[in-house]
Coordinates of C-alpha atoms (C1' of nucleotides) in Angstrom, one line a residue:
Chain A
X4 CA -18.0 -72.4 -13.3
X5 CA -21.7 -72.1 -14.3
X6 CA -23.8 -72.1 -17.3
X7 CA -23.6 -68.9 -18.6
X8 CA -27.1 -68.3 -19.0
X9 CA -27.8 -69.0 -15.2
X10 CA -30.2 -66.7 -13.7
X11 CA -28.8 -62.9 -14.2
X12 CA -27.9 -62.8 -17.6
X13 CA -30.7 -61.4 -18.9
X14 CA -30.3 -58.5 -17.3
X15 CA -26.3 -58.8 -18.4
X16 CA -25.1 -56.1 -20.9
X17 CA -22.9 -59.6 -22.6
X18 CA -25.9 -61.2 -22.8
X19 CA -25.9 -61.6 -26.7
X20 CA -22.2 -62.7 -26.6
X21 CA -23.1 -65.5 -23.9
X22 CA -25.5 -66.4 -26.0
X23 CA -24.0 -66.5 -29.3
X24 CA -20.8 -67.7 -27.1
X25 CA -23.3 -70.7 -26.2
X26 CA -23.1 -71.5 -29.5
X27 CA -19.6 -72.1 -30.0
X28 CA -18.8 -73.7 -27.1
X29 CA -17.6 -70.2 -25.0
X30 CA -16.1 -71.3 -21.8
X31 CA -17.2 -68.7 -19.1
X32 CA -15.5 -68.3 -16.2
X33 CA -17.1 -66.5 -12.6
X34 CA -15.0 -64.5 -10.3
X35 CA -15.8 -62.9 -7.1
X36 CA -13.5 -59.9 -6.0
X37 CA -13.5 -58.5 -2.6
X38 CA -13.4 -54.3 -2.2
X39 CA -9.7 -53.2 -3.1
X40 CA -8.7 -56.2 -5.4
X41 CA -7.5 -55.6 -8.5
X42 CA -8.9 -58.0 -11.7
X43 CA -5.7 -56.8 -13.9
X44 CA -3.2 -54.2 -13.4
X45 CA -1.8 -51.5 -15.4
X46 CA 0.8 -53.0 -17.8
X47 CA -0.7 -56.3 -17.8
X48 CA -1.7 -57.9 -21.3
X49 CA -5.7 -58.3 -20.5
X50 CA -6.8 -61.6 -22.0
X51 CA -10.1 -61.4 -21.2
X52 CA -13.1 -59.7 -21.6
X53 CA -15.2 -58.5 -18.0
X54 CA -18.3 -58.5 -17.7
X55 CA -19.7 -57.0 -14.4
X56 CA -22.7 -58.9 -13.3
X57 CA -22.6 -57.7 -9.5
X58 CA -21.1 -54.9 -7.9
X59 CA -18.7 -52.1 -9.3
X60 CA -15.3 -51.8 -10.8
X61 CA -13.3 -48.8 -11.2
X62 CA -10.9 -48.6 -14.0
X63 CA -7.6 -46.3 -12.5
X64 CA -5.3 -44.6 -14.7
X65 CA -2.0 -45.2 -12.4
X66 CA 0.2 -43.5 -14.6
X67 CA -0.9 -40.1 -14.2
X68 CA 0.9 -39.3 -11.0
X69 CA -0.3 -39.5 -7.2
X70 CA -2.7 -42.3 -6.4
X71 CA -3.9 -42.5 -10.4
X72 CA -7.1 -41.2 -11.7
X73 CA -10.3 -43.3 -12.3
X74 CA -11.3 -42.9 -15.8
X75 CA -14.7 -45.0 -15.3
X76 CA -17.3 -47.1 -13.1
X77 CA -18.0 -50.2 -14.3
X78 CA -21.9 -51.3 -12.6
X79 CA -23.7 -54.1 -13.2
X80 CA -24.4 -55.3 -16.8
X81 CA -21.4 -53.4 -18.0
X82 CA -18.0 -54.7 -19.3
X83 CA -14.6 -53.7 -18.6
X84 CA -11.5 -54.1 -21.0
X85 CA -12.9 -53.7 -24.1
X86 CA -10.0 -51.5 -25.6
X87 CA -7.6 -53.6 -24.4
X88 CA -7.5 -55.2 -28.0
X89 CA -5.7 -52.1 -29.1
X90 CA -2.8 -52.1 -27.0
X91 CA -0.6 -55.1 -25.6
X92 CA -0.1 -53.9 -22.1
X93 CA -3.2 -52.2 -20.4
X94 CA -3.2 -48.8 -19.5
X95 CA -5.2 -49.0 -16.5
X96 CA -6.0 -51.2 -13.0
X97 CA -9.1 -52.6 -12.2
X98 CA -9.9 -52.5 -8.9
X99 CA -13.5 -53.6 -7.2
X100 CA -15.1 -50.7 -5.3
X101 CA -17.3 -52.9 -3.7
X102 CA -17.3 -57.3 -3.7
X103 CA -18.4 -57.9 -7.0
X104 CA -19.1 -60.5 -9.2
X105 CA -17.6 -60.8 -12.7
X106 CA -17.7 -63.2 -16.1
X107 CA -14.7 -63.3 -17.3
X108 CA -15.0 -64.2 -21.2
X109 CA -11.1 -65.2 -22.8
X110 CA -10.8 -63.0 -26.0
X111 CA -8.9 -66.2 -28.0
X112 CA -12.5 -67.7 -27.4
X113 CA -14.6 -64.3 -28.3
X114 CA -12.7 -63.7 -31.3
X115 CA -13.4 -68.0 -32.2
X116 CA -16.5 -67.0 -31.6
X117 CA -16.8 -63.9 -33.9
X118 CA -15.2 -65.8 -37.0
X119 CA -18.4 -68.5 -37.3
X120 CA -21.0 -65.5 -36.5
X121 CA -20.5 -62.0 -38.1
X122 CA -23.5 -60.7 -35.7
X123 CA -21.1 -61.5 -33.2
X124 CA -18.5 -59.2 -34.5
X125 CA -20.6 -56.5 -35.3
X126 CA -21.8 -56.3 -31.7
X127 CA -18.7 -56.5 -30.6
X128 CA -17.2 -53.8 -32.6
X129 CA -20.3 -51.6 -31.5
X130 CA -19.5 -52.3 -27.9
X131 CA -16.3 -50.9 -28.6
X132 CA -17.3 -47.9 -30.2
X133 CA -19.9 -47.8 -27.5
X134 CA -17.4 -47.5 -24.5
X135 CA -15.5 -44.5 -27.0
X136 CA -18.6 -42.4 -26.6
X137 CA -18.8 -43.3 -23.1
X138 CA -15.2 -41.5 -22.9
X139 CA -16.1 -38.7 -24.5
X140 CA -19.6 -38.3 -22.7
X141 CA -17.6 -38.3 -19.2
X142 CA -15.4 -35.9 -20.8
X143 CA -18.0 -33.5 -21.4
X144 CA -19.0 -34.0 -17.9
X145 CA -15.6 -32.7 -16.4
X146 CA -14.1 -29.8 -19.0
X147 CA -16.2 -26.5 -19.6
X148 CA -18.8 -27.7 -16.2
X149 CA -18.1 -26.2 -13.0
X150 CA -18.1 -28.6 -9.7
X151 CA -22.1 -28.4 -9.3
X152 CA -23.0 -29.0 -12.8
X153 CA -20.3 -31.9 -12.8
X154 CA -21.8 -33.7 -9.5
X155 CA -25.5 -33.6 -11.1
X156 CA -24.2 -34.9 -14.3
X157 CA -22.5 -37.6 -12.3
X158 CA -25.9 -38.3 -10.3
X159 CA -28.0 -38.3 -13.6
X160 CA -25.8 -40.8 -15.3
X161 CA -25.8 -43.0 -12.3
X162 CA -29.2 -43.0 -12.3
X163 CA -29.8 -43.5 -15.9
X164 CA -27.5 -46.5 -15.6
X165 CA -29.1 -48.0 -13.0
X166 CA -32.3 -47.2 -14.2
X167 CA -31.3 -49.4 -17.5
X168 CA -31.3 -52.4 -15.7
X169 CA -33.6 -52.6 -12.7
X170 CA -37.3 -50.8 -12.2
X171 CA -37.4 -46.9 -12.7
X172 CA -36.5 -45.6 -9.4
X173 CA -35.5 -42.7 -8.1
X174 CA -33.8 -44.3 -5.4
X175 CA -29.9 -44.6 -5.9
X176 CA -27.1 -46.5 -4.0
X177 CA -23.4 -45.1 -4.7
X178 CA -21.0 -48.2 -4.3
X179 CA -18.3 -45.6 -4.3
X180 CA -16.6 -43.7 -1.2
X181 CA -16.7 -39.9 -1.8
X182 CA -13.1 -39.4 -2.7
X183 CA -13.7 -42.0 -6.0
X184 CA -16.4 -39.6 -7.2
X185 CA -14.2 -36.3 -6.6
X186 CA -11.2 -38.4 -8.3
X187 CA -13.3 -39.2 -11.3
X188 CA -15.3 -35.9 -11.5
X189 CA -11.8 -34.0 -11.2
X190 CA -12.7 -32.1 -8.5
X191 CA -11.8 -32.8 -4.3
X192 CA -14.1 -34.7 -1.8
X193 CA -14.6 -31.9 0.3
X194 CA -15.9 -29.8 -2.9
X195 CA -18.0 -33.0 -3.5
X196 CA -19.6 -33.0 -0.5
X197 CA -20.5 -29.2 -0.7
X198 CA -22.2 -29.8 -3.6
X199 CA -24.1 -32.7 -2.2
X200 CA -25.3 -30.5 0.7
X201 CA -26.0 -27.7 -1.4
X202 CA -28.1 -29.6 -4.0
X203 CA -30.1 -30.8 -1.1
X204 CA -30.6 -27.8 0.5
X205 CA -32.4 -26.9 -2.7
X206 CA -34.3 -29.7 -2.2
X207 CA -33.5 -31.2 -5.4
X208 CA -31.8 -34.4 -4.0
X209 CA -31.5 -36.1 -0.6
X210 CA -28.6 -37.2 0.8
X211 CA -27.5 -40.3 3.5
X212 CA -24.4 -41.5 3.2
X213 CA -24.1 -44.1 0.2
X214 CA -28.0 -43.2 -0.6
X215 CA -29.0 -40.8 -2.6
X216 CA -32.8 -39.5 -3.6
X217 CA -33.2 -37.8 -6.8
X218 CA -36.4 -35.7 -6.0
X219 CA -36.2 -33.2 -9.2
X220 CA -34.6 -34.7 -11.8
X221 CA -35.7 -32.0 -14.7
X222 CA -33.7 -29.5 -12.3
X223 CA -31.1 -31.2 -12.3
X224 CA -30.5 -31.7 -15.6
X225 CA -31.4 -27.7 -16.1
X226 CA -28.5 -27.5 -13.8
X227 CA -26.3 -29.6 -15.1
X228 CA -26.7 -28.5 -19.1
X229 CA -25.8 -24.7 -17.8
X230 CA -27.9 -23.2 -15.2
Chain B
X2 CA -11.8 -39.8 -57.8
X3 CA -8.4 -41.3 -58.0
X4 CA -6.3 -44.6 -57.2
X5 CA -6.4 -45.4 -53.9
X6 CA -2.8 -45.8 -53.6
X7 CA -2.2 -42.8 -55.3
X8 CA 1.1 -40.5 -53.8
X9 CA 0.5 -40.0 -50.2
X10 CA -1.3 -42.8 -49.4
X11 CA 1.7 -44.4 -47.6
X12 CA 1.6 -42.3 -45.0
X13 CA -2.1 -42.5 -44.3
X14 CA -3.1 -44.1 -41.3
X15 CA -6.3 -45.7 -43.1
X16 CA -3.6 -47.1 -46.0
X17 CA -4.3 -50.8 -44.7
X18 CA -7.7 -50.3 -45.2
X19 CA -7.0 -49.4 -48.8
X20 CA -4.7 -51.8 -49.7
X21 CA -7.4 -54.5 -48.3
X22 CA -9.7 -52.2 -50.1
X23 CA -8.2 -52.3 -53.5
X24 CA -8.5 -55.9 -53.2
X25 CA -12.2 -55.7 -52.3
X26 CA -12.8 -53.4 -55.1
X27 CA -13.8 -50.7 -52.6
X28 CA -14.6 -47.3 -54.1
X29 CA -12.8 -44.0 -52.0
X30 CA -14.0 -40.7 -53.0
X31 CA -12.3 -37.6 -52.3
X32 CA -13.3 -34.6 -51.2
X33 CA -11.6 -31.1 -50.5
X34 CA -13.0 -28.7 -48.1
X35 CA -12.5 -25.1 -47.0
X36 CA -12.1 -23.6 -43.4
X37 CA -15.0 -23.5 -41.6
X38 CA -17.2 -26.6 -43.7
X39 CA -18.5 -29.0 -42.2
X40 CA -17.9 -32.5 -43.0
X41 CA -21.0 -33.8 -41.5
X42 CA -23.3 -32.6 -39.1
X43 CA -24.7 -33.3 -35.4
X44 CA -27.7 -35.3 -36.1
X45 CA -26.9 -36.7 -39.4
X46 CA -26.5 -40.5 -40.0
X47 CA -22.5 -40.7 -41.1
X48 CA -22.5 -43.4 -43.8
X49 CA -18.6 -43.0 -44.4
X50 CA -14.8 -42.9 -42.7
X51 CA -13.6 -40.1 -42.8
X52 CA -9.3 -40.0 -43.6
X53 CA -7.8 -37.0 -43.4
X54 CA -5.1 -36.7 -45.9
X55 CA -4.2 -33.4 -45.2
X56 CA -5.2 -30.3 -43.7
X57 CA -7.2 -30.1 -40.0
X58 CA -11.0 -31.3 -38.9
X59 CA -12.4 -30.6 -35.9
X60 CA -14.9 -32.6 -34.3
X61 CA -17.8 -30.7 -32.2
X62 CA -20.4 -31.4 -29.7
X63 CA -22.8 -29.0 -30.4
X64 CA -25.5 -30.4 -27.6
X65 CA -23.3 -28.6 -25.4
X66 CA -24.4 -25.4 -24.9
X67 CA -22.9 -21.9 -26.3
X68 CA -20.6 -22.9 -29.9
X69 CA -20.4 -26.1 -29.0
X70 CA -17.0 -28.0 -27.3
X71 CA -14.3 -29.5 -29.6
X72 CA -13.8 -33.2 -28.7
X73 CA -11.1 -34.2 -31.2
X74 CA -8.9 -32.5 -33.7
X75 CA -8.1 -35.2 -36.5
X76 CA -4.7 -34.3 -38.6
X77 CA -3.4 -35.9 -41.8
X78 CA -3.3 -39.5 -41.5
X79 CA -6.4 -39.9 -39.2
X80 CA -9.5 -40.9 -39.5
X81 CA -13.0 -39.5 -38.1
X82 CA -16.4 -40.8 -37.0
X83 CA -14.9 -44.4 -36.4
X84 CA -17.8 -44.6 -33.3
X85 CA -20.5 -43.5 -35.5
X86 CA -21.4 -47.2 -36.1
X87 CA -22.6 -46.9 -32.3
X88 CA -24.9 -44.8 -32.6
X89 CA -27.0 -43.7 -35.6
X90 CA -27.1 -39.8 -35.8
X91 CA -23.8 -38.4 -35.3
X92 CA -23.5 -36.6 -31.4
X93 CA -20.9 -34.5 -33.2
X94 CA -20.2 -32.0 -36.0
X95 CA -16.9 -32.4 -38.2
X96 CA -15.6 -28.7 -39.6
X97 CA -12.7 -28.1 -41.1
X98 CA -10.3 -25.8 -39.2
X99 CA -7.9 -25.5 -42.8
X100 CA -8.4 -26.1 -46.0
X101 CA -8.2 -29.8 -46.3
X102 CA -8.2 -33.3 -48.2
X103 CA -10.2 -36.0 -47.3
X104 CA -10.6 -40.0 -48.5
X105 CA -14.8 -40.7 -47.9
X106 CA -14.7 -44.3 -47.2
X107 CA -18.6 -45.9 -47.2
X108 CA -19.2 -48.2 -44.2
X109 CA -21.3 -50.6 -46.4
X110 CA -17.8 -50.4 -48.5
X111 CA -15.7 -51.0 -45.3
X112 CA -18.3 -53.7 -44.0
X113 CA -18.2 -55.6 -47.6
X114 CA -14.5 -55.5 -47.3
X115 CA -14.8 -56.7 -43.6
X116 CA -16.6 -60.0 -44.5
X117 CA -14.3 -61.4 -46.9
X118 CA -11.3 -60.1 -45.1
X119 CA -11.3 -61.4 -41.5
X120 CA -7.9 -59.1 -41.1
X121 CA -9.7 -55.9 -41.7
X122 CA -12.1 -56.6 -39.3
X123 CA -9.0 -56.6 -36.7
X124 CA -7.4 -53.9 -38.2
X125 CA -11.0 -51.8 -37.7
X126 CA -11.8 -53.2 -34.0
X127 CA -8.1 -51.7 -33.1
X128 CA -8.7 -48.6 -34.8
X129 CA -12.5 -47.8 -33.6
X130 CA -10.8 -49.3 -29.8
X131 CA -7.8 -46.5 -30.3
X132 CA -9.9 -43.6 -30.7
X133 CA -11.6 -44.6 -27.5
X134 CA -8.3 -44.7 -25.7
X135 CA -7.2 -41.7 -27.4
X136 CA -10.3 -40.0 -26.2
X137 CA -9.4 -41.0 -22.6
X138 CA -6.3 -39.3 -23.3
X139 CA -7.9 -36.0 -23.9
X140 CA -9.5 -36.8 -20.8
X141 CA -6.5 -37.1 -18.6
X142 CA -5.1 -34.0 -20.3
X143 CA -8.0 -31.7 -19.0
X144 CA -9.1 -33.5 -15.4
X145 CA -6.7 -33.0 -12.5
X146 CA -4.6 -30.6 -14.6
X147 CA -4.2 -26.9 -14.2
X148 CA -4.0 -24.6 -17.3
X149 CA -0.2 -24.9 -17.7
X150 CA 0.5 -28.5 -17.8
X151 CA -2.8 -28.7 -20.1
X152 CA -1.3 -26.7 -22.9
X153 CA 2.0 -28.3 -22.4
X154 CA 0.6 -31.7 -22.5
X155 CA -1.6 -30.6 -25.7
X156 CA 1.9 -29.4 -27.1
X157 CA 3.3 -32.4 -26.9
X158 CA 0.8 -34.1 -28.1
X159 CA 0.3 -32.6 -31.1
X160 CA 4.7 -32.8 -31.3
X161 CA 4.1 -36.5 -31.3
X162 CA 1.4 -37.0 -33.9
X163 CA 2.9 -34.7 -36.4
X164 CA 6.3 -36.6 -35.6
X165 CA 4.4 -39.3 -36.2
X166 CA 4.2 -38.9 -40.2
X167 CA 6.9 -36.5 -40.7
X168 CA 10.0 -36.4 -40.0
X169 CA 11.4 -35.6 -36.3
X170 CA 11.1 -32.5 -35.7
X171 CA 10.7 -29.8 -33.1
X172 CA 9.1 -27.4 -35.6
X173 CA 5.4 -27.4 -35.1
X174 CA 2.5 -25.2 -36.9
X175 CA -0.4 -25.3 -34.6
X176 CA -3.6 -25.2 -38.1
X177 CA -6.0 -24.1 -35.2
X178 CA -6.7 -20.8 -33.3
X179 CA -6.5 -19.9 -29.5
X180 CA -9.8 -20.2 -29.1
X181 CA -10.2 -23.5 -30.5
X182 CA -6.9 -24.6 -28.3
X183 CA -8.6 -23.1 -25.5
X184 CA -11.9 -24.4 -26.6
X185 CA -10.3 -28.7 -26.7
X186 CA -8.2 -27.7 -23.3
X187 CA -11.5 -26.5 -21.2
X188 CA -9.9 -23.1 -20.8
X189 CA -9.7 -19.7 -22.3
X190 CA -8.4 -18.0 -25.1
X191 CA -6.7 -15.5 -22.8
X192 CA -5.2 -18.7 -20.6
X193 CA -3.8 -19.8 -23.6
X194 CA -1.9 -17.2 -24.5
X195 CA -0.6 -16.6 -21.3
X196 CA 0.5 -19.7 -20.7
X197 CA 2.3 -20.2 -23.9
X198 CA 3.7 -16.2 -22.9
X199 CA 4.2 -18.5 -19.9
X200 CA 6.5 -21.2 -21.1
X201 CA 8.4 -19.0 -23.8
X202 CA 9.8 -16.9 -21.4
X203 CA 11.4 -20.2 -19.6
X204 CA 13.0 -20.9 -22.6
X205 CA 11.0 -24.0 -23.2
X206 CA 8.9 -23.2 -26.1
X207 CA 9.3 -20.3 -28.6
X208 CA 5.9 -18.8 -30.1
X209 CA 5.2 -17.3 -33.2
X210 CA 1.6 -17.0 -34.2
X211 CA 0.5 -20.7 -35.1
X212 CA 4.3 -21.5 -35.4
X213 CA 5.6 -22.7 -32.2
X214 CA 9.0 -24.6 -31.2
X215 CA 9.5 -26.9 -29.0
X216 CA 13.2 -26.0 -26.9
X217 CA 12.8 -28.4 -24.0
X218 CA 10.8 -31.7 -24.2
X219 CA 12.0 -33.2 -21.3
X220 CA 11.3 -30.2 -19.2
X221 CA 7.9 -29.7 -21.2
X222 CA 7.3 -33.3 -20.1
X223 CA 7.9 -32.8 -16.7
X224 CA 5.7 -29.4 -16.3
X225 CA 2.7 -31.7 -17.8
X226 CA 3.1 -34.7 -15.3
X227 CA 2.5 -31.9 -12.9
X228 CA 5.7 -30.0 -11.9
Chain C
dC14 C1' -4.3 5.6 -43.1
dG15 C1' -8.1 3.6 -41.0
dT16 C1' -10.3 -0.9 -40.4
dT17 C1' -10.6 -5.5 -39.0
dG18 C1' -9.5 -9.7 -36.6
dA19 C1' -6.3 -12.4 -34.0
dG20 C1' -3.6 -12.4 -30.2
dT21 C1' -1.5 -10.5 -25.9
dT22 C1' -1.4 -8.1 -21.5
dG23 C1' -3.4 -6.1 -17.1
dA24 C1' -6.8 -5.7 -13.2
dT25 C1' -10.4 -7.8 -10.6
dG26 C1' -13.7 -11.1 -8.7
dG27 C1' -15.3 -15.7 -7.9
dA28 C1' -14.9 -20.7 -7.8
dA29 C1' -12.5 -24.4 -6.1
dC30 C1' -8.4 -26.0 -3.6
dT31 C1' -5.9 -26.4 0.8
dC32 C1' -5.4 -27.1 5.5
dA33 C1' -7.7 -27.8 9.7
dA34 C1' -11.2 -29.0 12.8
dA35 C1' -15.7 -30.9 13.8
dT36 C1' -19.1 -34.5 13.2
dA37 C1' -21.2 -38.7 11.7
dG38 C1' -21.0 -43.9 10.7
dC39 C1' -19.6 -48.2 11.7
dG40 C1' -17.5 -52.3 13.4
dT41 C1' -15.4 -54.3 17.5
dG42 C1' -15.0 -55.8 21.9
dG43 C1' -16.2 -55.2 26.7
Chain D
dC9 C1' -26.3 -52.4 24.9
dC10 C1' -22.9 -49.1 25.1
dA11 C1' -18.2 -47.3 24.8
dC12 C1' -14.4 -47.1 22.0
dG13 C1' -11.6 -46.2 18.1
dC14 C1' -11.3 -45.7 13.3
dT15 C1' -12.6 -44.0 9.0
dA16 C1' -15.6 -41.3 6.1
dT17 C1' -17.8 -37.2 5.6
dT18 C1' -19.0 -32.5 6.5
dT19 C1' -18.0 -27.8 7.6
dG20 C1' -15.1 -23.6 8.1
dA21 C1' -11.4 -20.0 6.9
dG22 C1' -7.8 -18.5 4.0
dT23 C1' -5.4 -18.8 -0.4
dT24 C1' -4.7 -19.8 -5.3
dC25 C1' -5.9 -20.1 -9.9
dC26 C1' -8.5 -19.0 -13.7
dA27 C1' -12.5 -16.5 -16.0
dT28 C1' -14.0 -12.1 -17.0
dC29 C1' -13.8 -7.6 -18.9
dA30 C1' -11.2 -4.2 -21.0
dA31 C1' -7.4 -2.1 -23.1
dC32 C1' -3.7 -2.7 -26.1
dT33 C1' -0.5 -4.5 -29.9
dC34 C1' 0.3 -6.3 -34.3
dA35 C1' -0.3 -7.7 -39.0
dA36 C1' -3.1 -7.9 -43.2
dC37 C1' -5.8 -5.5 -46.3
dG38 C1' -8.3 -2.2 -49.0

DNA sequence: CGTTGAGTTGATGGAACTCAAATAGCGTGG
DNA sequence: CCACGCTATTTGAGTTCCATCAACTCAACG
């Protein structure tokens, strides 16, 4: 709809690609997505490339029995659908936690793009390998770390993340409902929310609803690498 | 050392990459290492692709407290540290859990190859964007699942890759111990073996040592998508 | 035959799940 | 503004599953 360097982007993990994309004439398109809408759904070939500019996305792993599991958060400056290069059909549903606001970049037109500038592809291909680690770091968080260590893992890397793209604060909003962070820490909302409590009865965090305070992170993180 | 495309190459998963290779003039060295060597180490910049051509590698995340937690167990045909382009110092260690054969393939090498060979560059992006869906695999095998669908899904797992290069078969020698399995699953060595006690005495599997048959896939199959 | 290491089996406690009930938030309409 | 209903979250009690520790089996080896 817009240009694709319209206020925002610079804070926009695509940035580069918008702006080598600028180059070669990418066509950008802008969604907005209301909480509970899906942007694709499992089984669907993805032909684009998301990039989250506003709001959060959860990517759900549907196949894996009940309600699916949610195999990662997608936050502001962050793309969604990288792997879907690899196979036809995607593996997973996207669905907004929260009205967001997403680029949606055409691969056809990314991989145009890539052939006239190499940079592009090596970005690209770094991006990829990028959301691989990002696999394995969330698998770390889950396998061999009991439900506290998991839920200050999950608060540190929320923080961190945020962190990357506004001012250092302290001060952290969770887009998600408490049953989405149980479901992607592998553990139960009521567990969860014990931990919550408990963490701020040590005074390490403070909790309201969505809001969270992190007011010792170096504990946390001694917590969450093995108390 | 040798030919590229000497015996055995054709049912290496990185064989594409040779045969682009070849015509690239790219140079493959070949190393052989013993149990317990590492291929590289955490910290280290990996310059190379790693294809294993026979034998078993482990891949380890030492930053993890105690020995460390197995993220990936890579089998003839597959090929290690494709996200090390991401970042610079390898986050894991590569040992060898057999004696095994390996093709070093430089990046530089790989990247040459990649310029004047626009396919390569796909065939790499859908190989660097497997191993991050593979990874979310491992994921879904450990989250949500209780110790006996775990080693039943890890089972069939490793059923599929080796069927993937040999011929079908329900004959499987597991190259790793217990506590490796145990270590990759998020469980223990004891859990292990009591599950796999578990499942032999339903007739499903039979277990000998590291040689373990597979009696009833379906049913396996259906224990792992939670029973 | 004793030693060593890998693997199995048994007994026990603790962490997290389950079910259930209480409480807090939040939007809606009176 | 408050009452209402709905949902999300928190808290409590009982149960299950797995880790832990320890004993035991088995095979390989000198």
């Amino acid at each position: 709809m817009r240009e694709s360097t319209a206020a925002g982007c610079d804070r926009c993990g695509v940035d580069r690609l918008c702006l080598f994309g600028r180059v070669a004439g990418l066509r950008i398109r802008r969604i907005r997505t209301n909480r509970g809408t899906p942007l694709f759904r499992s089984g669907e070939r993805v032909e684009a490339l998301f990039a989250i500019r506003s709001g959060c996305v959860k990517e759900v792993d549907v196949s894996t029995g009940r309600d699916g599991t949610i195999v990662n958060f997608a936050t502001a400056g962050e793309i969604l659908s990288l792997q879907s290069l690899a196979c036809a059909p995607s593996r997973t549903t996207a669905i907004a936690v929260e009205s967001s606001f997403v680029c949606v970049v055409p691969w056809n037109a990314v991989n145009q793009a890539s052939l006239s500038a190499p940079r592009i592809t090596r970005e690209l291909m770094q991006l990829i390998a990028k959301a691989g680690l990002e696999a394995r770091e969330s698998l770390a968080l889950v396998r061999d770390k009991e439900a506290r260590q998991r839920v200050a893992g999950f608060l540190l890397n929320m923080v961190a993340r945020s962190q990357a793209r506004n001012v250092s604060t302290c001060e952290l909003r969770l887009p998600m409902n408490r049953d989405d962070i149980a479901n992607y820490l592998g553990l139960r909302s009521e567990t969860v929310s014990r931990c919550f409590t408990d963490l701020a009865r040590q005074r390490l965090i403070q909790v309201k609803a969505k809001r969270v305070q992190i007011l010792e992170e170096c504990e946390l993180r001694r917590i969450y690498s093995g108390a």
